């Protein structure tokens, strides 16, 4: 039986990674969403202001480490690449999807992504440059470890991704 309310299930690109409990749970959520007639939207490394300091994600983590310790101790060698999506762009995309729910519903799964991949070491270097412009010299310390969570997997987005959504919204 289809659920008669409009809803979006917030998923992750990790939903195809069966070696991760997080990925398996996202896959289960996608299946339930599809069976109830909802839309699944997969997020790709959404970043923005994080108030939770105990567990932050890569960009916020690097900024905190640079500010607090004047160095960025990386968890990996930084070679893995991710597609980063700013939180306000993510919200604009979700708003567009809900505003045009019936149009997007036929796709069932939408990737909210920029389709531009940036390595973690590039992110560290960008943050280092920003600190340097403020007169603060920070050190980047790469680990010898490789990415063991996502195994440097790069998923491919389906045909609906952020640049198309931004064109529809007429955003930069």
mmCIF file with all atom_site columns, C-alpha atoms in Angstrom, residues 1-171:
data_model
loop_
_atom_site.group_PDB
_atom_site.id
_atom_site.type_symbol
_atom_site.label_atom_id
_atom_site.label_alt_id
_atom_site.label_comp_id
_atom_site.label_asym_id
_atom_site.label_entity_id
_atom_site.label_seq_id
_atom_site.pdbx_PDB_ins_code
_atom_site.Cartn_x
_atom_site.Cartn_y
_atom_site.Cartn_z
_atom_site.occupancy
_atom_site.B_iso_or_equiv
_atom_site.pdbx_formal_charge
_atom_site.auth_seq_id
_atom_site.auth_comp_id
_atom_site.auth_asym_id
_atom_site.auth_atom_id
_atom_site.pdbx_PDB_model_num
ATOM 1   C CA . UNK A 1 1   ? 0.000  0.000  0.000   1.00 0.00 ? 1   UNK A CA 1
ATOM 2   C CA . UNK A 1 2   ? 1.362  3.424  -0.969  1.00 0.00 ? 2   UNK A CA 1
ATOM 3   C CA . UNK A 1 3   ? 1.657  6.143  1.642   1.00 0.00 ? 3   UNK A CA 1
ATOM 4   C CA . UNK A 1 4   ? -0.382 9.160  0.491   1.00 0.00 ? 4   UNK A CA 1
ATOM 5   C CA . UNK A 1 5   ? 1.847  11.891 1.970   1.00 0.00 ? 5   UNK A CA 1
ATOM 6   C CA . UNK A 1 6   ? 4.793  13.495 0.218   1.00 0.00 ? 6   UNK A CA 1
ATOM 7   C CA . UNK A 1 7   ? 8.072  12.560 1.860   1.00 0.00 ? 7   UNK A CA 1
ATOM 8   C CA . UNK A 1 8   ? 11.769 12.391 1.199   1.00 0.00 ? 8   UNK A CA 1
ATOM 9   C CA . UNK A 1 9   ? 14.115 9.854  2.731   1.00 0.00 ? 9   UNK A CA 1
ATOM 10  C CA . UNK A 1 10  ? 17.541 11.372 3.408   1.00 0.00 ? 10  UNK A CA 1
ATOM 11  C CA . UNK A 1 11  ? 20.064 8.773  2.311   1.00 0.00 ? 11  UNK A CA 1
ATOM 12  C CA . UNK A 1 12  ? 23.746 8.659  1.568   1.00 0.00 ? 12  UNK A CA 1
ATOM 13  C CA . UNK A 1 13  ? 26.046 7.647  -1.234  1.00 0.00 ? 13  UNK A CA 1
ATOM 14  C CA . UNK A 1 14  ? 27.247 5.002  1.207   1.00 0.00 ? 14  UNK A CA 1
ATOM 15  C CA . UNK A 1 15  ? 23.978 3.067  0.837   1.00 0.00 ? 15  UNK A CA 1
ATOM 16  C CA . UNK A 1 16  ? 25.684 0.744  -1.647  1.00 0.00 ? 16  UNK A CA 1
ATOM 17  C CA . UNK A 1 17  ? 28.522 -0.087 0.769   1.00 0.00 ? 17  UNK A CA 1
ATOM 18  C CA . UNK A 1 18  ? 27.510 -3.329 2.440   1.00 0.00 ? 18  UNK A CA 1
ATOM 19  C CA . UNK A 1 19  ? 30.701 -3.450 4.523   1.00 0.00 ? 19  UNK A CA 1
ATOM 20  C CA . UNK A 1 20  ? 29.379 -0.496 6.568   1.00 0.00 ? 20  UNK A CA 1
ATOM 21  C CA . UNK A 1 21  ? 26.489 -0.737 9.057   1.00 0.00 ? 21  UNK A CA 1
ATOM 22  C CA . UNK A 1 22  ? 25.641 2.862  8.183   1.00 0.00 ? 22  UNK A CA 1
ATOM 23  C CA . UNK A 1 23  ? 25.455 1.952  4.496   1.00 0.00 ? 23  UNK A CA 1
ATOM 24  C CA . UNK A 1 24  ? 23.276 -1.105 5.157   1.00 0.00 ? 24  UNK A CA 1
ATOM 25  C CA . UNK A 1 25  ? 20.845 0.945  7.273   1.00 0.00 ? 25  UNK A CA 1
ATOM 26  C CA . UNK A 1 26  ? 20.604 3.623  4.571   1.00 0.00 ? 26  UNK A CA 1
ATOM 27  C CA . UNK A 1 27  ? 19.881 0.896  1.974   1.00 0.00 ? 27  UNK A CA 1
ATOM 28  C CA . UNK A 1 28  ? 17.080 -0.477 4.172   1.00 0.00 ? 28  UNK A CA 1
ATOM 29  C CA . UNK A 1 29  ? 15.638 3.047  4.485   1.00 0.00 ? 29  UNK A CA 1
ATOM 30  C CA . UNK A 1 30  ? 15.747 3.461  0.714   1.00 0.00 ? 30  UNK A CA 1
ATOM 31  C CA . UNK A 1 31  ? 13.848 0.195  0.250   1.00 0.00 ? 31  UNK A CA 1
ATOM 32  C CA . UNK A 1 32  ? 11.159 1.245  2.730   1.00 0.00 ? 32  UNK A CA 1
ATOM 33  C CA . UNK A 1 33  ? 10.891 4.655  1.119   1.00 0.00 ? 33  UNK A CA 1
ATOM 34  C CA . UNK A 1 34  ? 10.433 3.135  -2.322  1.00 0.00 ? 34  UNK A CA 1
ATOM 35  C CA . UNK A 1 35  ? 7.817  0.656  -1.087  1.00 0.00 ? 35  UNK A CA 1
ATOM 36  C CA . UNK A 1 36  ? 5.844  3.521  0.486   1.00 0.00 ? 36  UNK A CA 1
ATOM 37  C CA . UNK A 1 37  ? 6.061  5.700  -2.640  1.00 0.00 ? 37  UNK A CA 1
ATOM 38  C CA . UNK A 1 38  ? 8.525  8.279  -1.323  1.00 0.00 ? 38  UNK A CA 1
ATOM 39  C CA . UNK A 1 39  ? 11.600 9.819  -2.911  1.00 0.00 ? 39  UNK A CA 1
ATOM 40  C CA . UNK A 1 40  ? 15.119 8.944  -1.822  1.00 0.00 ? 40  UNK A CA 1
ATOM 41  C CA . UNK A 1 41  ? 17.633 11.795 -1.918  1.00 0.00 ? 41  UNK A CA 1
ATOM 42  C CA . UNK A 1 42  ? 21.260 10.779 -1.575  1.00 0.00 ? 42  UNK A CA 1
ATOM 43  C CA . UNK A 1 43  ? 23.558 13.326 0.029   1.00 0.00 ? 43  UNK A CA 1
ATOM 44  C CA . UNK A 1 44  ? 27.211 13.654 -0.885  1.00 0.00 ? 44  UNK A CA 1
ATOM 45  C CA . UNK A 1 45  ? 29.334 14.991 2.007   1.00 0.00 ? 45  UNK A CA 1
ATOM 46  C CA . UNK A 1 46  ? 27.206 17.933 3.054   1.00 0.00 ? 46  UNK A CA 1
ATOM 47  C CA . UNK A 1 47  ? 29.232 20.536 4.933   1.00 0.00 ? 47  UNK A CA 1
ATOM 48  C CA . UNK A 1 48  ? 28.466 23.762 6.728   1.00 0.00 ? 48  UNK A CA 1
ATOM 49  C CA . UNK A 1 49  ? 28.507 25.221 10.218  1.00 0.00 ? 49  UNK A CA 1
ATOM 50  C CA . UNK A 1 50  ? 28.599 22.431 12.790  1.00 0.00 ? 50  UNK A CA 1
ATOM 51  C CA . UNK A 1 51  ? 27.772 23.172 16.400  1.00 0.00 ? 51  UNK A CA 1
ATOM 52  C CA . UNK A 1 52  ? 28.599 19.686 17.641  1.00 0.00 ? 52  UNK A CA 1
ATOM 53  C CA . UNK A 1 53  ? 32.313 19.890 18.404  1.00 0.00 ? 53  UNK A CA 1
ATOM 54  C CA . UNK A 1 54  ? 32.763 16.348 19.732  1.00 0.00 ? 54  UNK A CA 1
ATOM 55  C CA . UNK A 1 55  ? 32.236 14.748 16.333  1.00 0.00 ? 55  UNK A CA 1
ATOM 56  C CA . UNK A 1 56  ? 32.798 16.972 13.340  1.00 0.00 ? 56  UNK A CA 1
ATOM 57  C CA . UNK A 1 57  ? 33.219 16.141 9.684   1.00 0.00 ? 57  UNK A CA 1
ATOM 58  C CA . UNK A 1 58  ? 36.333 16.665 7.600   1.00 0.00 ? 58  UNK A CA 1
ATOM 59  C CA . UNK A 1 59  ? 36.127 20.384 6.771   1.00 0.00 ? 59  UNK A CA 1
ATOM 60  C CA . UNK A 1 60  ? 35.025 21.485 10.240  1.00 0.00 ? 60  UNK A CA 1
ATOM 61  C CA . UNK A 1 61  ? 37.461 19.027 11.815  1.00 0.00 ? 61  UNK A CA 1
ATOM 62  C CA . UNK A 1 62  ? 40.384 20.497 9.854   1.00 0.00 ? 62  UNK A CA 1
ATOM 63  C CA . UNK A 1 63  ? 39.378 24.064 10.769  1.00 0.00 ? 63  UNK A CA 1
ATOM 64  C CA . UNK A 1 64  ? 39.107 23.186 14.472  1.00 0.00 ? 64  UNK A CA 1
ATOM 65  C CA . UNK A 1 65  ? 42.478 21.401 14.436  1.00 0.00 ? 65  UNK A CA 1
ATOM 66  C CA . UNK A 1 66  ? 44.129 24.310 12.627  1.00 0.00 ? 66  UNK A CA 1
ATOM 67  C CA . UNK A 1 67  ? 42.699 26.853 15.039  1.00 0.00 ? 67  UNK A CA 1
ATOM 68  C CA . UNK A 1 68  ? 43.307 24.869 18.210  1.00 0.00 ? 68  UNK A CA 1
ATOM 69  C CA . UNK A 1 69  ? 46.603 23.071 17.490  1.00 0.00 ? 69  UNK A CA 1
ATOM 70  C CA . UNK A 1 70  ? 48.076 24.974 14.501  1.00 0.00 ? 70  UNK A CA 1
ATOM 71  C CA . UNK A 1 71  ? 48.242 21.654 12.689  1.00 0.00 ? 71  UNK A CA 1
ATOM 72  C CA . UNK A 1 72  ? 45.942 19.280 10.861  1.00 0.00 ? 72  UNK A CA 1
ATOM 73  C CA . UNK A 1 73  ? 46.537 15.654 11.809  1.00 0.00 ? 73  UNK A CA 1
ATOM 74  C CA . UNK A 1 74  ? 44.874 13.743 9.005   1.00 0.00 ? 74  UNK A CA 1
ATOM 75  C CA . UNK A 1 75  ? 43.322 10.303 9.533   1.00 0.00 ? 75  UNK A CA 1
ATOM 76  C CA . UNK A 1 76  ? 44.444 9.130  6.081   1.00 0.00 ? 76  UNK A CA 1
ATOM 77  C CA . UNK A 1 77  ? 46.991 9.985  3.430   1.00 0.00 ? 77  UNK A CA 1
ATOM 78  C CA . UNK A 1 78  ? 44.406 12.357 1.928   1.00 0.00 ? 78  UNK A CA 1
ATOM 79  C CA . UNK A 1 79  ? 44.324 10.815 -1.526  1.00 0.00 ? 79  UNK A CA 1
ATOM 80  C CA . UNK A 1 80  ? 40.665 9.801  -1.323  1.00 0.00 ? 80  UNK A CA 1
ATOM 81  C CA . UNK A 1 81  ? 38.276 12.140 -3.097  1.00 0.00 ? 81  UNK A CA 1
ATOM 82  C CA . UNK A 1 82  ? 34.847 13.302 -2.029  1.00 0.00 ? 82  UNK A CA 1
ATOM 83  C CA . UNK A 1 83  ? 32.099 15.394 -3.553  1.00 0.00 ? 83  UNK A CA 1
ATOM 84  C CA . UNK A 1 84  ? 31.378 18.242 -1.114  1.00 0.00 ? 84  UNK A CA 1
ATOM 85  C CA . UNK A 1 85  ? 27.978 19.962 -1.037  1.00 0.00 ? 85  UNK A CA 1
ATOM 86  C CA . UNK A 1 86  ? 27.402 23.138 0.976   1.00 0.00 ? 86  UNK A CA 1
ATOM 87  C CA . UNK A 1 87  ? 24.471 22.813 3.406   1.00 0.00 ? 87  UNK A CA 1
ATOM 88  C CA . UNK A 1 88  ? 22.574 25.836 2.050   1.00 0.00 ? 88  UNK A CA 1
ATOM 89  C CA . UNK A 1 89  ? 22.792 24.416 -1.488  1.00 0.00 ? 89  UNK A CA 1
ATOM 90  C CA . UNK A 1 90  ? 21.520 21.110 -0.120  1.00 0.00 ? 90  UNK A CA 1
ATOM 91  C CA . UNK A 1 91  ? 18.550 22.875 1.476   1.00 0.00 ? 91  UNK A CA 1
ATOM 92  C CA . UNK A 1 92  ? 17.784 24.731 -1.769  1.00 0.00 ? 92  UNK A CA 1
ATOM 93  C CA . UNK A 1 93  ? 17.843 21.409 -3.633  1.00 0.00 ? 93  UNK A CA 1
ATOM 94  C CA . UNK A 1 94  ? 15.524 19.752 -1.113  1.00 0.00 ? 94  UNK A CA 1
ATOM 95  C CA . UNK A 1 95  ? 13.146 22.695 -1.280  1.00 0.00 ? 95  UNK A CA 1
ATOM 96  C CA . UNK A 1 96  ? 13.046 22.433 -5.069  1.00 0.00 ? 96  UNK A CA 1
ATOM 97  C CA . UNK A 1 97  ? 12.413 18.695 -4.931  1.00 0.00 ? 97  UNK A CA 1
ATOM 98  C CA . UNK A 1 98  ? 9.536  19.103 -2.461  1.00 0.00 ? 98  UNK A CA 1
ATOM 99  C CA . UNK A 1 99  ? 8.087  22.016 -4.484  1.00 0.00 ? 99  UNK A CA 1
ATOM 100 C CA . UNK A 1 100 ? 8.111  19.824 -7.607  1.00 0.00 ? 100 UNK A CA 1
ATOM 101 C CA . UNK A 1 101 ? 7.477  16.543 -5.857  1.00 0.00 ? 101 UNK A CA 1
ATOM 102 C CA . UNK A 1 102 ? 5.341  14.934 -8.564  1.00 0.00 ? 102 UNK A CA 1
ATOM 103 C CA . UNK A 1 103 ? 7.944  15.713 -11.253 1.00 0.00 ? 103 UNK A CA 1
ATOM 104 C CA . UNK A 1 104 ? 10.816 14.185 -9.249  1.00 0.00 ? 104 UNK A CA 1
ATOM 105 C CA . UNK A 1 105 ? 8.766  11.312 -7.824  1.00 0.00 ? 105 UNK A CA 1
ATOM 106 C CA . UNK A 1 106 ? 8.956  9.343  -11.063 1.00 0.00 ? 106 UNK A CA 1
ATOM 107 C CA . UNK A 1 107 ? 12.746 9.079  -10.603 1.00 0.00 ? 107 UNK A CA 1
ATOM 108 C CA . UNK A 1 108 ? 12.437 7.635  -7.053  1.00 0.00 ? 108 UNK A CA 1
ATOM 109 C CA . UNK A 1 109 ? 16.142 8.267  -6.320  1.00 0.00 ? 109 UNK A CA 1
ATOM 110 C CA . UNK A 1 110 ? 17.917 11.594 -6.680  1.00 0.00 ? 110 UNK A CA 1
ATOM 111 C CA . UNK A 1 111 ? 21.563 12.384 -6.046  1.00 0.00 ? 111 UNK A CA 1
ATOM 112 C CA . UNK A 1 112 ? 22.021 15.846 -4.557  1.00 0.00 ? 112 UNK A CA 1
ATOM 113 C CA . UNK A 1 113 ? 25.605 16.465 -5.626  1.00 0.00 ? 113 UNK A CA 1
ATOM 114 C CA . UNK A 1 114 ? 27.903 18.879 -7.416  1.00 0.00 ? 114 UNK A CA 1
ATOM 115 C CA . UNK A 1 115 ? 29.607 16.013 -9.348  1.00 0.00 ? 115 UNK A CA 1
ATOM 116 C CA . UNK A 1 116 ? 32.980 17.688 -8.595  1.00 0.00 ? 116 UNK A CA 1
ATOM 117 C CA . UNK A 1 117 ? 35.424 15.556 -6.620  1.00 0.00 ? 117 UNK A CA 1
ATOM 118 C CA . UNK A 1 118 ? 38.101 17.066 -4.374  1.00 0.00 ? 118 UNK A CA 1
ATOM 119 C CA . UNK A 1 119 ? 40.777 15.116 -2.520  1.00 0.00 ? 119 UNK A CA 1
ATOM 120 C CA . UNK A 1 120 ? 40.996 15.383 1.245   1.00 0.00 ? 120 UNK A CA 1
ATOM 121 C CA . UNK A 1 121 ? 44.564 16.677 0.978   1.00 0.00 ? 121 UNK A CA 1
ATOM 122 C CA . UNK A 1 122 ? 43.301 19.455 -1.339  1.00 0.00 ? 122 UNK A CA 1
ATOM 123 C CA . UNK A 1 123 ? 40.762 20.421 1.344   1.00 0.00 ? 123 UNK A CA 1
ATOM 124 C CA . UNK A 1 124 ? 43.555 20.525 3.953   1.00 0.00 ? 124 UNK A CA 1
ATOM 125 C CA . UNK A 1 125 ? 45.664 22.740 1.675   1.00 0.00 ? 125 UNK A CA 1
ATOM 126 C CA . UNK A 1 126 ? 42.742 25.123 1.035   1.00 0.00 ? 126 UNK A CA 1
ATOM 127 C CA . UNK A 1 127 ? 42.223 25.478 4.788   1.00 0.00 ? 127 UNK A CA 1
ATOM 128 C CA . UNK A 1 128 ? 45.977 25.974 5.305   1.00 0.00 ? 128 UNK A CA 1
ATOM 129 C CA . UNK A 1 129 ? 45.937 28.825 2.741   1.00 0.00 ? 129 UNK A CA 1
ATOM 130 C CA . UNK A 1 130 ? 42.975 30.492 4.461   1.00 0.00 ? 130 UNK A CA 1
ATOM 131 C CA . UNK A 1 131 ? 44.804 30.363 7.811   1.00 0.00 ? 131 UNK A CA 1
ATOM 132 C CA . UNK A 1 132 ? 47.992 31.670 6.167   1.00 0.00 ? 132 UNK A CA 1
ATOM 133 C CA . UNK A 1 133 ? 46.097 34.694 4.800   1.00 0.00 ? 133 UNK A CA 1
ATOM 134 C CA . UNK A 1 134 ? 45.121 35.423 8.410   1.00 0.00 ? 134 UNK A CA 1
ATOM 135 C CA . UNK A 1 135 ? 48.785 35.275 9.472   1.00 0.00 ? 135 UNK A CA 1
ATOM 136 C CA . UNK A 1 136 ? 48.560 31.770 10.945  1.00 0.00 ? 136 UNK A CA 1
ATOM 137 C CA . UNK A 1 137 ? 50.912 29.087 9.658   1.00 0.00 ? 137 UNK A CA 1
ATOM 138 C CA . UNK A 1 138 ? 49.577 25.592 10.212  1.00 0.00 ? 138 UNK A CA 1
ATOM 139 C CA . UNK A 1 139 ? 51.176 22.271 9.442   1.00 0.00 ? 139 UNK A CA 1
ATOM 140 C CA . UNK A 1 140 ? 49.476 19.412 7.603   1.00 0.00 ? 140 UNK A CA 1
ATOM 141 C CA . UNK A 1 141 ? 50.426 15.971 8.887   1.00 0.00 ? 141 UNK A CA 1
ATOM 142 C CA . UNK A 1 142 ? 49.305 13.164 6.601   1.00 0.00 ? 142 UNK A CA 1
ATOM 143 C CA . UNK A 1 143 ? 48.754 9.677  7.954   1.00 0.00 ? 143 UNK A CA 1
ATOM 144 C CA . UNK A 1 144 ? 50.149 6.612  6.227   1.00 0.00 ? 144 UNK A CA 1
ATOM 145 C CA . UNK A 1 145 ? 46.714 4.996  6.490   1.00 0.00 ? 145 UNK A CA 1
ATOM 146 C CA . UNK A 1 146 ? 44.427 4.623  3.500   1.00 0.00 ? 146 UNK A CA 1
ATOM 147 C CA . UNK A 1 147 ? 40.677 5.229  3.465   1.00 0.00 ? 147 UNK A CA 1
ATOM 148 C CA . UNK A 1 148 ? 39.203 2.073  5.025   1.00 0.00 ? 148 UNK A CA 1
ATOM 149 C CA . UNK A 1 149 ? 35.589 3.208  5.346   1.00 0.00 ? 149 UNK A CA 1
ATOM 150 C CA . UNK A 1 150 ? 34.692 3.968  1.737   1.00 0.00 ? 150 UNK A CA 1
ATOM 151 C CA . UNK A 1 151 ? 37.717 2.244  0.150   1.00 0.00 ? 151 UNK A CA 1
ATOM 152 C CA . UNK A 1 152 ? 38.134 5.316  -2.042  1.00 0.00 ? 152 UNK A CA 1
ATOM 153 C CA . UNK A 1 153 ? 34.956 4.362  -3.886  1.00 0.00 ? 153 UNK A CA 1
ATOM 154 C CA . UNK A 1 154 ? 33.553 7.098  -6.073  1.00 0.00 ? 154 UNK A CA 1
ATOM 155 C CA . UNK A 1 155 ? 29.893 6.675  -6.745  1.00 0.00 ? 155 UNK A CA 1
ATOM 156 C CA . UNK A 1 156 ? 28.360 8.061  -9.892  1.00 0.00 ? 156 UNK A CA 1
ATOM 157 C CA . UNK A 1 157 ? 25.378 10.388 -9.674  1.00 0.00 ? 157 UNK A CA 1
ATOM 158 C CA . UNK A 1 158 ? 22.139 9.757  -11.514 1.00 0.00 ? 158 UNK A CA 1
ATOM 159 C CA . UNK A 1 159 ? 20.865 12.371 -13.952 1.00 0.00 ? 159 UNK A CA 1
ATOM 160 C CA . UNK A 1 160 ? 19.476 14.760 -11.309 1.00 0.00 ? 160 UNK A CA 1
ATOM 161 C CA . UNK A 1 161 ? 22.281 16.525 -9.528  1.00 0.00 ? 161 UNK A CA 1
ATOM 162 C CA . UNK A 1 162 ? 22.881 19.938 -8.025  1.00 0.00 ? 162 UNK A CA 1
ATOM 163 C CA . UNK A 1 163 ? 24.060 21.951 -11.063 1.00 0.00 ? 163 UNK A CA 1
ATOM 164 C CA . UNK A 1 164 ? 20.811 21.118 -12.870 1.00 0.00 ? 164 UNK A CA 1
ATOM 165 C CA . UNK A 1 165 ? 18.791 21.997 -9.779  1.00 0.00 ? 165 UNK A CA 1
ATOM 166 C CA . UNK A 1 166 ? 20.653 25.302 -9.405  1.00 0.00 ? 166 UNK A CA 1
ATOM 167 C CA . UNK A 1 167 ? 19.913 26.114 -13.051 1.00 0.00 ? 167 UNK A CA 1
ATOM 168 C CA . UNK A 1 168 ? 16.239 25.510 -12.422 1.00 0.00 ? 168 UNK A CA 1
ATOM 169 C CA . UNK A 1 169 ? 16.358 27.721 -9.305  1.00 0.00 ? 169 UNK A CA 1
ATOM 170 C CA . UNK A 1 170 ? 18.519 30.292 -11.145 1.00 0.00 ? 170 UNK A CA 1
ATOM 171 C CA . UNK A 1 171 ? 21.100 30.232 -8.355  1.00 0.00 ? 171 UNK A CA 1
#
